[in-house]
Amino acid sequence: MSTLIDGKALAAKLRAELKEKIAAFSEEKGRQIGLAVVLVGEDPASQVYVRNKIKACEEVGIRSYSYHLPAAAQEQDVEALVSELASSDNVDGILVQLPLPKHLDAEKILRLIPPAKDVDGFSAENVGNLAMHRESIVACTPFGVMKMLEEYGIDPKGKSAVVLGRSNIVGKPMAMLLINADATVTVCHSKTRDLKAVCAGADILVVAIGRAKFVTADMVKEGAVVIDVGMDRDENGKLCGDVDFENVKEKASFITPVPGGVGPMTITMLLYNTYIAAARR
Ligand code: GUN
């Protein structure tokens, strides 16, 4: 049997701590911390994510500036908005919700966010600083995973860590954070040979591939720490992760559930990054 890593409880604890720090900041500086959230189009999932981010801001005392542009918005209109936010004194962090409609040049738009306001940690400067183990703003999901490991006393130092997935948002920054924490890191993806054996060698297994219940018990070492970043639907339409939780929990020493694991930590780290961006300004 494994210990459940309770992301919901940890997120609540960190948000309560942040609320106090943010109140002290606002009192001292005589201004509110501001996060600008830009949504373009009507993607239902993005609308839910953005709503949750704005609500979370309110709860900890961050002022949110919400911009919802129509799906047919012109490139120059989105660019003009992001440029204006980039130079606004009220705005400490800028988040452009992805994916953007296909006719827009997402890379060009994201490049208009100054690295100091890039609270998603997506910019080349922040990613590069992370790779070089310098001060940076770290992508929210992998940052949240590191906080969970820390909270449960799991030190990656000297351990074999396997990251399943190589996305710019999760897999790659996750691997860099684990390297910086002195783990021996392997990154797997769809072309990896003998994936099962590689995963079965992991002391810490972080799964972010977006395939429901992909990681089965035979891919997990007895006593491994299993972190599930997935948000999928099973054959009955029920929310589940990338890990076959019911069977894997019998072998793992620690495991994150879905929902209630990594998910609540992601928005918490966005709030944290916004606070850090304001404090460093
Ligand atoms: N779309 C899905 N996840 C994310 C995220 O973490 N940040 C942004 N900006 N867009 C997303």
Coordinates of C-alpha atoms and ligand atoms in Angstrom, one line a residue:
M1 CA 0.0 0.0 0.0
S2 CA 1.2 3.5 -0.8
T3 CA 0.9 6.9 0.8
L4 CA -1.4 9.2 -1.1
I5 CA 0.2 12.6 -2.0
D6 CA -2.7 15.0 -1.3
G7 CA -2.3 17.9 -3.7
K8 CA -5.5 19.4 -2.7
A9 CA -4.5 19.7 0.9
L10 CA -1.0 21.0 0.1
A11 CA -2.4 23.5 -2.4
A12 CA -4.8 24.8 0.3
K13 CA -1.9 25.2 2.8
L14 CA 0.4 27.0 0.3
R15 CA -2.5 29.3 -0.8
A16 CA -3.1 30.3 2.9
E17 CA 0.6 31.1 3.3
L18 CA 0.6 33.0 0.0
K19 CA -2.5 35.0 1.1
E20 CA -0.6 36.3 4.1
K21 CA 2.5 37.2 2.1
I22 CA 0.5 39.0 -0.5
A23 CA -1.4 41.0 2.1
A24 CA 1.9 42.0 3.7
F25 CA 3.2 43.0 0.2
S26 CA 0.1 45.1 -0.6
E27 CA 0.3 46.8 2.7
E28 CA 4.0 47.6 2.4
K29 CA 3.9 48.7 -1.2
G30 CA 0.5 50.3 -1.2
R31 CA -0.6 48.5 -4.3
Q32 CA -2.2 45.2 -5.3
I33 CA -0.3 42.5 -7.2
G34 CA -1.8 42.1 -10.7
L35 CA -2.1 39.2 -13.1
A36 CA -3.4 39.7 -16.6
V37 CA -5.1 36.8 -18.2
V38 CA -5.6 36.8 -22.0
L39 CA -8.1 34.3 -23.5
V40 CA -8.7 34.3 -27.3
G41 CA -11.7 32.4 -28.6
E42 CA -14.3 30.1 -27.2
D43 CA -12.5 26.8 -26.4
P44 CA -14.6 25.4 -23.5
A45 CA -11.7 23.8 -21.6
S46 CA -9.7 27.0 -21.8
Q47 CA -12.7 29.0 -20.5
V48 CA -12.9 26.7 -17.5
Y49 CA -9.1 27.0 -16.8
V50 CA -9.2 30.8 -17.1
R51 CA -12.2 31.0 -14.8
N52 CA -10.4 28.9 -12.2
K53 CA -7.3 31.0 -12.4
I54 CA -9.2 34.2 -11.9
K55 CA -11.1 32.8 -9.0
A56 CA -7.9 31.6 -7.4
C57 CA -6.4 35.1 -7.8
E58 CA -9.3 36.6 -5.9
E59 CA -8.9 34.1 -3.1
V60 CA -5.3 35.1 -2.3
G61 CA -5.7 38.8 -3.0
I62 CA -4.1 39.1 -6.4
R63 CA -6.0 41.5 -8.7
S64 CA -6.8 39.9 -12.0
Y65 CA -7.2 41.7 -15.3
S66 CA -9.2 39.5 -17.6
Y67 CA -9.2 40.0 -21.4
H68 CA -11.4 37.8 -23.6
L69 CA -10.9 38.4 -27.3
P70 CA -13.1 36.9 -30.1
A71 CA -11.9 33.8 -31.9
A72 CA -11.5 35.9 -35.0
A73 CA -9.2 38.4 -33.3
Q74 CA -6.5 39.8 -35.6
E75 CA -2.8 39.1 -34.9
Q76 CA -2.0 42.8 -34.5
D77 CA -4.9 43.3 -31.9
V78 CA -3.6 40.5 -29.7
E79 CA 0.0 41.8 -30.1
A80 CA -1.1 45.3 -29.2
L81 CA -2.9 44.1 -26.0
V82 CA 0.1 42.0 -24.8
S83 CA 2.5 44.9 -25.5
E84 CA 0.3 47.2 -23.5
L85 CA 0.2 44.7 -20.6
A86 CA 4.0 44.3 -20.9
S87 CA 4.5 48.0 -20.1
S88 CA 1.7 48.4 -17.6
D89 CA 2.8 49.1 -14.0
N90 CA -0.3 47.5 -12.5
V91 CA 0.5 44.1 -14.2
D92 CA 3.1 41.9 -12.5
G93 CA 2.3 38.8 -14.5
I94 CA 0.9 38.0 -17.9
L95 CA -0.7 34.7 -18.9
V96 CA -1.8 34.1 -22.5
Q97 CA -4.0 31.0 -22.3
L98 CA -3.0 28.3 -24.8
P99 CA -3.8 27.0 -27.3
L100 CA -4.4 30.1 -29.3
P101 CA -6.6 29.9 -32.5
K102 CA -4.6 28.5 -35.4
H103 CA -4.4 31.7 -37.4
L104 CA -2.4 33.5 -34.7
D105 CA 1.3 33.2 -34.3
A106 CA 1.6 32.0 -30.7
E107 CA 5.3 32.1 -30.6
K108 CA 5.5 35.7 -31.7
I109 CA 2.7 36.7 -29.2
L110 CA 4.4 34.9 -26.3
R111 CA 7.7 36.6 -27.1
L112 CA 6.1 40.0 -26.3
I113 CA 5.8 38.9 -22.7
P114 CA 8.8 40.2 -20.8
P115 CA 10.6 37.3 -19.0
A116 CA 10.1 39.0 -15.7
K117 CA 6.3 38.9 -16.2
D118 CA 6.2 35.4 -17.8
V119 CA 4.5 33.7 -14.9
D120 CA 4.0 30.5 -17.0
G121 CA 7.8 30.2 -17.3
F122 CA 7.5 29.5 -21.0
S123 CA 10.0 32.1 -22.3
A124 CA 13.3 31.0 -23.7
E125 CA 15.0 33.1 -21.1
N126 CA 13.3 31.5 -18.2
V127 CA 13.7 28.0 -19.7
G128 CA 17.4 28.7 -20.3
N129 CA 18.0 30.0 -16.8
L130 CA 16.3 26.9 -15.4
A131 CA 18.6 24.7 -17.6
M132 CA 21.6 26.6 -16.2
H133 CA 20.3 26.3 -12.6
R134 CA 20.0 30.0 -12.2
E135 CA 17.1 32.1 -10.8
S136 CA 14.1 31.8 -13.1
I137 CA 10.4 31.6 -13.2
V138 CA 9.6 27.9 -13.4
A139 CA 6.6 26.3 -15.3
C140 CA 3.8 25.8 -12.9
T141 CA 3.0 22.1 -13.2
P142 CA 6.6 20.8 -12.8
F143 CA 7.2 23.4 -10.1
G144 CA 4.2 22.0 -8.3
V145 CA 5.5 18.5 -8.6
M146 CA 8.8 19.5 -6.9
K147 CA 6.8 21.1 -4.0
M148 CA 4.9 17.9 -3.5
L149 CA 8.1 15.8 -3.4
E150 CA 9.5 18.3 -0.9
E151 CA 6.4 18.3 1.3
Y152 CA 6.5 14.5 1.6
G153 CA 10.2 14.4 2.4
I154 CA 11.1 12.8 -1.0
D155 CA 14.6 13.9 -1.9
P156 CA 15.5 13.2 -5.5
K157 CA 19.2 13.3 -4.8
G158 CA 21.0 10.2 -6.2
K159 CA 17.7 8.6 -7.2
S160 CA 16.8 7.3 -10.6
A161 CA 14.0 9.6 -12.0
V162 CA 12.1 8.8 -15.2
V163 CA 10.0 11.4 -16.9
L164 CA 7.4 10.1 -19.3
G165 CA 6.7 12.9 -21.8
R166 CA 8.9 15.5 -23.3
S167 CA 6.6 18.6 -23.7
N168 CA 8.0 22.1 -23.3
I169 CA 5.4 22.8 -20.6
V170 CA 5.8 19.7 -18.4
G171 CA 8.3 17.0 -19.4
K172 CA 11.4 19.1 -20.3
P173 CA 11.2 21.5 -17.3
M174 CA 10.4 18.6 -15.0
A175 CA 13.6 16.8 -16.2
M176 CA 15.6 19.9 -15.6
L177 CA 14.3 20.5 -12.1
L178 CA 15.0 16.8 -11.2
I179 CA 18.6 17.2 -12.6
N180 CA 19.0 20.4 -10.6
A181 CA 17.9 18.3 -7.5
D182 CA 20.7 15.8 -8.2
A183 CA 18.5 13.0 -9.6
T184 CA 19.8 10.8 -12.4
V185 CA 17.1 11.6 -15.0
T186 CA 15.8 9.7 -18.1
V187 CA 13.2 11.3 -20.4
C188 CA 11.0 8.9 -22.3
H189 CA 8.6 9.5 -25.2
S190 CA 6.7 7.8 -27.9
K191 CA 9.8 6.6 -29.7
T192 CA 11.5 5.1 -26.6
R193 CA 12.4 1.5 -26.9
D194 CA 11.5 -0.9 -24.2
L195 CA 9.6 1.7 -22.3
K196 CA 8.3 -0.8 -19.8
A197 CA 11.8 -1.7 -18.6
V198 CA 13.0 1.9 -18.4
C199 CA 9.9 2.9 -16.3
A200 CA 10.4 -0.2 -14.1
G201 CA 13.9 1.1 -13.2
A202 CA 12.5 4.4 -11.8
D203 CA 12.7 5.4 -8.1
I204 CA 10.6 8.4 -9.1
L205 CA 8.3 8.1 -12.1
V206 CA 6.6 11.3 -13.4
V207 CA 4.0 10.6 -16.1
A208 CA 2.8 13.3 -18.4
I209 CA 1.8 11.8 -21.7
G210 CA -2.0 12.4 -21.9
R211 CA -3.1 8.7 -22.3
A212 CA -5.6 7.3 -19.8
K213 CA -4.3 4.6 -17.5
F214 CA -1.2 4.1 -19.7
V215 CA 1.2 3.2 -16.8
T216 CA 0.3 -0.2 -15.5
A217 CA 1.6 -2.0 -12.4
D218 CA 4.1 -4.1 -14.4
M219 CA 5.9 -0.8 -15.4
V220 CA 6.4 0.3 -11.8
K221 CA 9.1 -0.8 -9.4
E222 CA 8.1 -1.9 -5.9
G223 CA 8.3 1.1 -3.6
A224 CA 8.6 3.7 -6.4
V225 CA 7.2 7.3 -6.1
V226 CA 4.6 7.8 -8.8
I227 CA 3.5 11.3 -9.9
D228 CA 0.6 11.4 -12.4
V229 CA 0.2 14.7 -14.3
G230 CA -2.5 13.3 -16.6
M231 CA -6.1 14.6 -16.9
D232 CA -7.9 12.1 -19.0
R233 CA -11.2 10.3 -19.4
D234 CA -11.6 6.5 -18.9
E235 CA -13.8 4.2 -21.0
N236 CA -16.8 5.4 -19.0
G237 CA -16.1 9.0 -19.4
K238 CA -14.8 9.4 -15.8
L239 CA -11.9 11.6 -15.0
C240 CA -8.6 9.7 -14.6
G241 CA -4.9 10.1 -15.0
D242 CA -2.1 8.6 -17.1
V243 CA -1.6 5.9 -14.4
D244 CA -3.7 2.8 -13.7
F245 CA -4.1 4.1 -10.1
E246 CA -6.0 1.2 -8.5
N247 CA -3.3 -1.4 -9.4
V248 CA -0.2 0.9 -9.3
K249 CA -1.1 2.1 -5.7
E250 CA -0.4 -1.5 -4.5
K251 CA 3.2 -1.2 -5.6
A252 CA 4.1 2.4 -5.1
S253 CA 5.4 3.9 -1.9
F254 CA 3.8 7.3 -2.7
I255 CA 1.3 8.1 -5.4
T256 CA -0.7 11.1 -6.6
P257 CA -4.5 10.7 -7.2
V258 CA -6.4 12.2 -10.2
P259 CA -8.3 14.3 -9.4
G260 CA -6.8 15.9 -6.2
G261 CA -3.1 15.4 -7.0
V262 CA -1.0 17.5 -9.3
G263 CA -4.0 19.5 -10.7
P264 CA -4.6 21.8 -7.7
M265 CA -0.9 22.5 -7.4
T266 CA -0.6 23.9 -10.9
I267 CA -2.8 27.0 -10.3
T268 CA -1.2 27.4 -6.8
M269 CA 2.2 27.7 -8.4
L270 CA 0.8 30.3 -10.9
L271 CA -0.2 32.4 -7.9
Y272 CA 3.2 31.8 -6.3
N273 CA 5.0 32.8 -9.6
T274 CA 2.9 36.0 -9.8
Y275 CA 3.8 36.9 -6.2
I276 CA 7.5 36.2 -6.9
A277 CA 7.4 38.3 -10.1
A278 CA 5.9 41.2 -8.1
A279 CA 8.5 40.8 -5.3
R280 CA 11.4 40.7 -7.7
R281 CA 10.3 43.9 -9.6
Ligands
GUN1 N1 -3.0 25.7 -21.5 C1 -3.0 24.5 -20.9 N2 -2.1 24.6 -19.8 C2 -1.7 25.9 -19.8 C3 -0.8 26.6 -19.0 O1 -0.2 26.0 -18.0 N3 -0.6 27.9 -19.3 C4 -1.2 28.5 -20.3 N4 -0.9 29.8 -20.6 N5 -2.0 27.9 -21.1 C5 -2.2 26.6 -20.9

